[in-house]
mmCIF file of N, CA and C in Angstrom:
data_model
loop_
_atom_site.group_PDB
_atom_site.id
_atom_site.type_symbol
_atom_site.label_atom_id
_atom_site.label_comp_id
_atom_site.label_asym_id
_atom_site.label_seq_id
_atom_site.Cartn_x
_atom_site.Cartn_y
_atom_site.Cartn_z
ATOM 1 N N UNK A 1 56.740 113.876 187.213
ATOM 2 C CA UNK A 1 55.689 113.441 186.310
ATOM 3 C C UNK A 1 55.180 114.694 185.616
ATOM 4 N N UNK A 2 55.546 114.486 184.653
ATOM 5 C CA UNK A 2 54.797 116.000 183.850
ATOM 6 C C UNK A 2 53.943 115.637 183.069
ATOM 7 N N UNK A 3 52.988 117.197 182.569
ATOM 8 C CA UNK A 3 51.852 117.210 182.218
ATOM 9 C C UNK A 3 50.464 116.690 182.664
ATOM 10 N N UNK A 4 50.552 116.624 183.564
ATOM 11 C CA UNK A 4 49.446 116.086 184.645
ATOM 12 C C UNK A 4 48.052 116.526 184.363
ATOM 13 N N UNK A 5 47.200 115.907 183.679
ATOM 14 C CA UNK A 5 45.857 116.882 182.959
ATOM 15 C C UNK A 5 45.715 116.945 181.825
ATOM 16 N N UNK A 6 46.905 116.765 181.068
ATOM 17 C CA UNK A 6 47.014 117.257 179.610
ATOM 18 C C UNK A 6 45.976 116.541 178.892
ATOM 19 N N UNK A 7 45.305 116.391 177.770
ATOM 20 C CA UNK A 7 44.199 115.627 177.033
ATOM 21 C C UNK A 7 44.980 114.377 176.501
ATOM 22 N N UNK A 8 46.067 114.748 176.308
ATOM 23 C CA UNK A 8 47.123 113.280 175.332
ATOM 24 C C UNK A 8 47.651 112.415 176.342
ATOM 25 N N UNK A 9 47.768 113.050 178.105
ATOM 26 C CA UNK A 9 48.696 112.343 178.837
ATOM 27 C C UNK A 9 47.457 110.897 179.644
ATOM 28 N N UNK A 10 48.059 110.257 180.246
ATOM 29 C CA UNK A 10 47.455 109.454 180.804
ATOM 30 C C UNK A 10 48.190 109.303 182.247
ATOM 31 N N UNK A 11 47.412 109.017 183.512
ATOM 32 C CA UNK A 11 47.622 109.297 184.728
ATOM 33 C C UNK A 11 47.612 107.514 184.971
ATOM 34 N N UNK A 12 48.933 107.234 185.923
ATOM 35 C CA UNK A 12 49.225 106.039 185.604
ATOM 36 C C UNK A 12 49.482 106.010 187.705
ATOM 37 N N UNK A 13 49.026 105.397 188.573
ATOM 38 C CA UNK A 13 48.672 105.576 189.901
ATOM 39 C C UNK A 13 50.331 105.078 190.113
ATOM 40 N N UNK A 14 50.720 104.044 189.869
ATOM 41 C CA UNK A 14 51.894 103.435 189.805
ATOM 42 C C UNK A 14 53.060 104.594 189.897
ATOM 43 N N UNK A 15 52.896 105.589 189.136
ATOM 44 C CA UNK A 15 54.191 106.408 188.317
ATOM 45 C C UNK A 15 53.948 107.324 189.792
ATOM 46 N N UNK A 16 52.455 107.768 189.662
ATOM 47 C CA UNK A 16 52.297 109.344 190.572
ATOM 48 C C UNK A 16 52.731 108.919 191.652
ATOM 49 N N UNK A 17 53.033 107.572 192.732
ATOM 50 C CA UNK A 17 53.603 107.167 193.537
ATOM 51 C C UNK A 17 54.433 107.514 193.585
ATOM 52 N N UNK A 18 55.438 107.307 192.780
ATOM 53 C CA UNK A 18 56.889 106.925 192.726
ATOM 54 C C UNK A 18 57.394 108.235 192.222
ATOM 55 N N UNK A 19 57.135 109.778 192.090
ATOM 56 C CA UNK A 19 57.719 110.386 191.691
ATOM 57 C C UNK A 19 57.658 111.084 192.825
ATOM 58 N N UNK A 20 58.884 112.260 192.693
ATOM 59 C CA UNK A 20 58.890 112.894 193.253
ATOM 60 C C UNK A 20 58.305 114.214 193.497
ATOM 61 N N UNK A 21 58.162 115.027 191.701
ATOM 62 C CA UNK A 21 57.590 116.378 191.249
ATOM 63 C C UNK A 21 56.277 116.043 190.528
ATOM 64 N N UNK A 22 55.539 116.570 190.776
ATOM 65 C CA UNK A 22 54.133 116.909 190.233
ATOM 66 C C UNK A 22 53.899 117.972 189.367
ATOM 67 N N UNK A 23 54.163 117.716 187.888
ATOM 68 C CA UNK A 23 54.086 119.077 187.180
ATOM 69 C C UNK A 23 52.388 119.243 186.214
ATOM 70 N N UNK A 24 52.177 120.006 186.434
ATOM 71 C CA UNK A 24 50.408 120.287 186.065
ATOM 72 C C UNK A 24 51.059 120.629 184.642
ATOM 73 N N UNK A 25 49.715 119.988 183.639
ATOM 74 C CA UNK A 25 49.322 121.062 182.627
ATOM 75 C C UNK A 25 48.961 122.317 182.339
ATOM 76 N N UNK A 26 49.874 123.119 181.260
ATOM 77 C CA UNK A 26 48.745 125.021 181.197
ATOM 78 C C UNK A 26 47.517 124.617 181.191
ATOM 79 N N UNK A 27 46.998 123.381 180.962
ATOM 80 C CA UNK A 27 45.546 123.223 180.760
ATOM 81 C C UNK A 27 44.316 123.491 181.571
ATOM 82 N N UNK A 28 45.326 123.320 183.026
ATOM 83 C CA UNK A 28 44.040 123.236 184.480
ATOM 84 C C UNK A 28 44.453 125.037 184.276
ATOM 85 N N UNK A 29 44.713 126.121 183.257
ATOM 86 C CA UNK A 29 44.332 127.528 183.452
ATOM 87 C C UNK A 29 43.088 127.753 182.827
ATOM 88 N N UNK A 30 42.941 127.189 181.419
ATOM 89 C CA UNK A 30 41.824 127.384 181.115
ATOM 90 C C UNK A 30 40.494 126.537 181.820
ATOM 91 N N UNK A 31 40.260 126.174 182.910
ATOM 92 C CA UNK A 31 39.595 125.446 183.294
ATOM 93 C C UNK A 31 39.009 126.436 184.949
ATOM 94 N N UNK A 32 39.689 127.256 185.271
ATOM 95 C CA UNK A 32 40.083 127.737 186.718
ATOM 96 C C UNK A 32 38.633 128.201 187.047
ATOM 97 N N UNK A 33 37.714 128.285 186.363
ATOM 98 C CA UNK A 33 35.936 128.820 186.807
ATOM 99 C C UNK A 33 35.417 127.447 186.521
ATOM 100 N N UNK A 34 35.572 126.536 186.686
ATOM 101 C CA UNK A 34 35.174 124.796 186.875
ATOM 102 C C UNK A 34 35.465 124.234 187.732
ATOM 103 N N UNK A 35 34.280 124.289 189.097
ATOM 104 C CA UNK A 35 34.167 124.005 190.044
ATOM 105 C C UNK A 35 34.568 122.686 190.583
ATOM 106 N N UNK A 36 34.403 121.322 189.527
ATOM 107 C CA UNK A 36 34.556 120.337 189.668
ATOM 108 C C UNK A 36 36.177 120.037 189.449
ATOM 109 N N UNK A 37 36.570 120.296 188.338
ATOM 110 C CA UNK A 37 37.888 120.638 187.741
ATOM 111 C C UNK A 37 38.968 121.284 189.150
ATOM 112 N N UNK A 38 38.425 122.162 189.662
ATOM 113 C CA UNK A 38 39.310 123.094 190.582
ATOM 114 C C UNK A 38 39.410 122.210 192.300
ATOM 115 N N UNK A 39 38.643 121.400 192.206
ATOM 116 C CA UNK A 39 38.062 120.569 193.290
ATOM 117 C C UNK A 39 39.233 119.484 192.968
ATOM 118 N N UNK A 40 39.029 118.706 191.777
ATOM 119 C CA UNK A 40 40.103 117.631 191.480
ATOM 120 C C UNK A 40 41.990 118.508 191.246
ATOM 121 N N UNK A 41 41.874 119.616 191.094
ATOM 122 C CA UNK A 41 43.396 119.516 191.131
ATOM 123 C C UNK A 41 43.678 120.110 192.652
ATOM 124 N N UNK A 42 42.797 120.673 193.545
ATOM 125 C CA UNK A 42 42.925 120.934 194.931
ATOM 126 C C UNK A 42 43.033 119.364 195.451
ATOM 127 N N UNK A 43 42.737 118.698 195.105
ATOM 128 C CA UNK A 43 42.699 117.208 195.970
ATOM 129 C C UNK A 43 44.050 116.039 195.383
ATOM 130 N N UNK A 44 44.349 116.451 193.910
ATOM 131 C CA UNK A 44 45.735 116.400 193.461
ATOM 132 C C UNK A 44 46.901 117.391 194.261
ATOM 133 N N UNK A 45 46.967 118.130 194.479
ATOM 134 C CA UNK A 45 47.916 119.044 195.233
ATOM 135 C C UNK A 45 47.663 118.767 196.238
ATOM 136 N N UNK A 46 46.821 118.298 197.323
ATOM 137 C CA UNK A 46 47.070 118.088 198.476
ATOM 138 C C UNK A 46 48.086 116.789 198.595
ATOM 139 N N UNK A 47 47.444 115.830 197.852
ATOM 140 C CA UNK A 47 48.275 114.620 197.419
ATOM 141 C C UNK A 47 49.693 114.589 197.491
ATOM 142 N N UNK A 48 49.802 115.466 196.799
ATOM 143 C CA UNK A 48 51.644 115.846 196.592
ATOM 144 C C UNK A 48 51.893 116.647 197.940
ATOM 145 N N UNK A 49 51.048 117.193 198.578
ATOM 146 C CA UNK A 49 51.554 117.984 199.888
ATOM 147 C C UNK A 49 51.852 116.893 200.879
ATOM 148 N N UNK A 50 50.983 116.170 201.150
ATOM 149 C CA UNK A 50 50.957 114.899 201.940
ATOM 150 C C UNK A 50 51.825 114.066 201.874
ATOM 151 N N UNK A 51 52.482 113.913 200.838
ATOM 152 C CA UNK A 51 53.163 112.791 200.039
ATOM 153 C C UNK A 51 54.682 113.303 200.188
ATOM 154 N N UNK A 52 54.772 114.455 200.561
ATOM 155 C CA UNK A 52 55.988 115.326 200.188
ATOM 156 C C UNK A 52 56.539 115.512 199.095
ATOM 157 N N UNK A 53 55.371 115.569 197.844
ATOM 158 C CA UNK A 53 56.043 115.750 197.010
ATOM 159 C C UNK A 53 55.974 117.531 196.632
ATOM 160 N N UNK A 54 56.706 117.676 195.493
ATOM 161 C CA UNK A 54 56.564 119.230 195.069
ATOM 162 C C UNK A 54 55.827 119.140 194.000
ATOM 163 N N UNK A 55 54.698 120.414 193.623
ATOM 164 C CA UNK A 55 54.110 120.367 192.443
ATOM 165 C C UNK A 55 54.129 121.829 192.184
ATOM 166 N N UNK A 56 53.806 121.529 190.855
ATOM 167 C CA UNK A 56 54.251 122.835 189.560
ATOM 168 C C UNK A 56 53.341 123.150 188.857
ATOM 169 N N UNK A 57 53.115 124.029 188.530
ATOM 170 C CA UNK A 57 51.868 124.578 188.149
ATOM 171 C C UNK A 57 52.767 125.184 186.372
ATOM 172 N N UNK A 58 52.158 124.983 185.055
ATOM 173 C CA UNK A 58 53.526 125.020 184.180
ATOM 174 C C UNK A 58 51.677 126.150 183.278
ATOM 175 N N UNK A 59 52.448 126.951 182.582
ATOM 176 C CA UNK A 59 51.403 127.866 181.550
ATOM 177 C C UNK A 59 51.275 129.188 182.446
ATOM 178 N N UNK A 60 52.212 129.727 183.232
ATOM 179 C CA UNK A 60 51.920 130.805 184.216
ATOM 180 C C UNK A 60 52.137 132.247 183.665
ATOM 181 N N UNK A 61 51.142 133.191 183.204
ATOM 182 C CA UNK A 61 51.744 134.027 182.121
ATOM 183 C C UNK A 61 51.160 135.366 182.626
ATOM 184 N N UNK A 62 50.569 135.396 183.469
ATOM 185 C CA UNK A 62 50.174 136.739 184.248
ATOM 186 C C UNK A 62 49.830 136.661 185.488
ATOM 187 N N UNK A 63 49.682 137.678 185.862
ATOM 188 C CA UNK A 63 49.039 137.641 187.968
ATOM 189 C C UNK A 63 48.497 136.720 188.171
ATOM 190 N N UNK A 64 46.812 136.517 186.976
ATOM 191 C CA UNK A 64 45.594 135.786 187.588
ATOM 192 C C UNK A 64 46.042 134.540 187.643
ATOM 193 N N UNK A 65 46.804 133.956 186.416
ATOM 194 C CA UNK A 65 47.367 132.839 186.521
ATOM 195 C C UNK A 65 48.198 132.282 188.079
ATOM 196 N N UNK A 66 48.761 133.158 188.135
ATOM 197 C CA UNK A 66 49.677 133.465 189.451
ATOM 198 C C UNK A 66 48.807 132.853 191.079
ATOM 199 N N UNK A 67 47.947 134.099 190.514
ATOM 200 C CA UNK A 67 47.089 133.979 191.877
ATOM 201 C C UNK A 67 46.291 132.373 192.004
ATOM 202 N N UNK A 68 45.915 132.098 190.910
ATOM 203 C CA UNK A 68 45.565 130.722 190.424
ATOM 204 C C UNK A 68 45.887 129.866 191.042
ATOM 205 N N UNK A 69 47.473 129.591 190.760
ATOM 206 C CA UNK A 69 48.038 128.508 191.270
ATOM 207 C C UNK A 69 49.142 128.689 192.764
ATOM 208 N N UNK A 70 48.616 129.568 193.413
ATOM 209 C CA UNK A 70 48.849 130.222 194.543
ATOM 210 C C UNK A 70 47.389 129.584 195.672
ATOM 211 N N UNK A 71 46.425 129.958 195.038
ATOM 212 C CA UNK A 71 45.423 129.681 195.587
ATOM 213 C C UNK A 71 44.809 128.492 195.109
ATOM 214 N N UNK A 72 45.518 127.404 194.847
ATOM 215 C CA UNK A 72 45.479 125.745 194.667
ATOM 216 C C UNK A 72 46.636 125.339 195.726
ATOM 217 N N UNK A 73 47.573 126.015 196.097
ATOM 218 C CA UNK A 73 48.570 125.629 196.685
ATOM 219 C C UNK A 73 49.606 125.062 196.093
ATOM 220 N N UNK A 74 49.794 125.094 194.912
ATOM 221 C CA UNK A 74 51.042 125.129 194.439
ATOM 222 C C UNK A 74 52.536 125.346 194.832
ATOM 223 N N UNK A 75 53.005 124.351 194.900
ATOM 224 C CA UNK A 75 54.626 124.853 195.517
ATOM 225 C C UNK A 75 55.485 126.123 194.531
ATOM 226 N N UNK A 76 55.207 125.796 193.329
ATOM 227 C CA UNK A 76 55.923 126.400 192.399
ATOM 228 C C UNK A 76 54.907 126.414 191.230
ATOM 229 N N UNK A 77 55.247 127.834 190.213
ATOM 230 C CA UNK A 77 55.034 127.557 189.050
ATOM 231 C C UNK A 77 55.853 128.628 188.069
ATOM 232 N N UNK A 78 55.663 128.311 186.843
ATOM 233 C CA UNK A 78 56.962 128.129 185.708
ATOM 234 C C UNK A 78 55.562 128.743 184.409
ATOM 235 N N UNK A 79 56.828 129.496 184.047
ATOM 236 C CA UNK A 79 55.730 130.540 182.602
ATOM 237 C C UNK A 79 56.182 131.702 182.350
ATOM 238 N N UNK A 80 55.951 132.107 181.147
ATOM 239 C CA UNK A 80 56.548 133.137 180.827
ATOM 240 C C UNK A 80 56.516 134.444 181.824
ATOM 241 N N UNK A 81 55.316 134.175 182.854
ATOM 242 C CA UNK A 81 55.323 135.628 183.699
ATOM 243 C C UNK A 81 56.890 135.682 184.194
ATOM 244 N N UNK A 82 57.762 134.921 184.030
ATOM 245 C CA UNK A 82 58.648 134.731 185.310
ATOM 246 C C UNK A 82 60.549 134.705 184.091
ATOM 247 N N UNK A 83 60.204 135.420 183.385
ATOM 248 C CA UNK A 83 61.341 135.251 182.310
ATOM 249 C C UNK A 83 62.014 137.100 182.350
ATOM 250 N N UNK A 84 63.445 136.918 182.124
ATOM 251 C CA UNK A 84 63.805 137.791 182.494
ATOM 252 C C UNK A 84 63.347 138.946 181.687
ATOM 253 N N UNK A 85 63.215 140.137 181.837
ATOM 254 C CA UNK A 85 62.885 141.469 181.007
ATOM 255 C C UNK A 85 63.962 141.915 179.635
#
């Protein structure tokens, strides 16, 4: 399920069941000092931990970002920090 967050996407309970990968919006980066915000994608990622699913953290373009979605628990994430030199 991608884009998870995005402003255009819509979260459909049915789908997030039935998938397997959980891919976040770059969007939950600009959001990461929003307590409420950081609360709902910690309780989304547990979801997918529980669930066995994998989730992805997608807009990853430096450390903080890094550390970001490290410290949400993120299985993975995907962004230019991570492109070859």
């Amino acid at each position: 399920l991608d884009d998870i967050g995005a402003t255009h996407s819509m979260l459909s309970l049915e789908i997030l069941l039935s998938v397997d990968y959980l891919k976040f919006d770059r969007s939950w980066l600009q959001h990461c000092d929003n307590p409420q915000r950081c609360a709902m994608l910690r309780h989304l990622v547990a979801f997918a931990h529980e669930c066995h699913k994998r989730s992805i953290l997608e807009g990853v373009e430096c450390e903080q970002h890094h550390a970001f979605a490290r410290s949400m628990g993120f299985d993975c994430a995907q962004g230019f920090m991570f492109r070859p030199l």
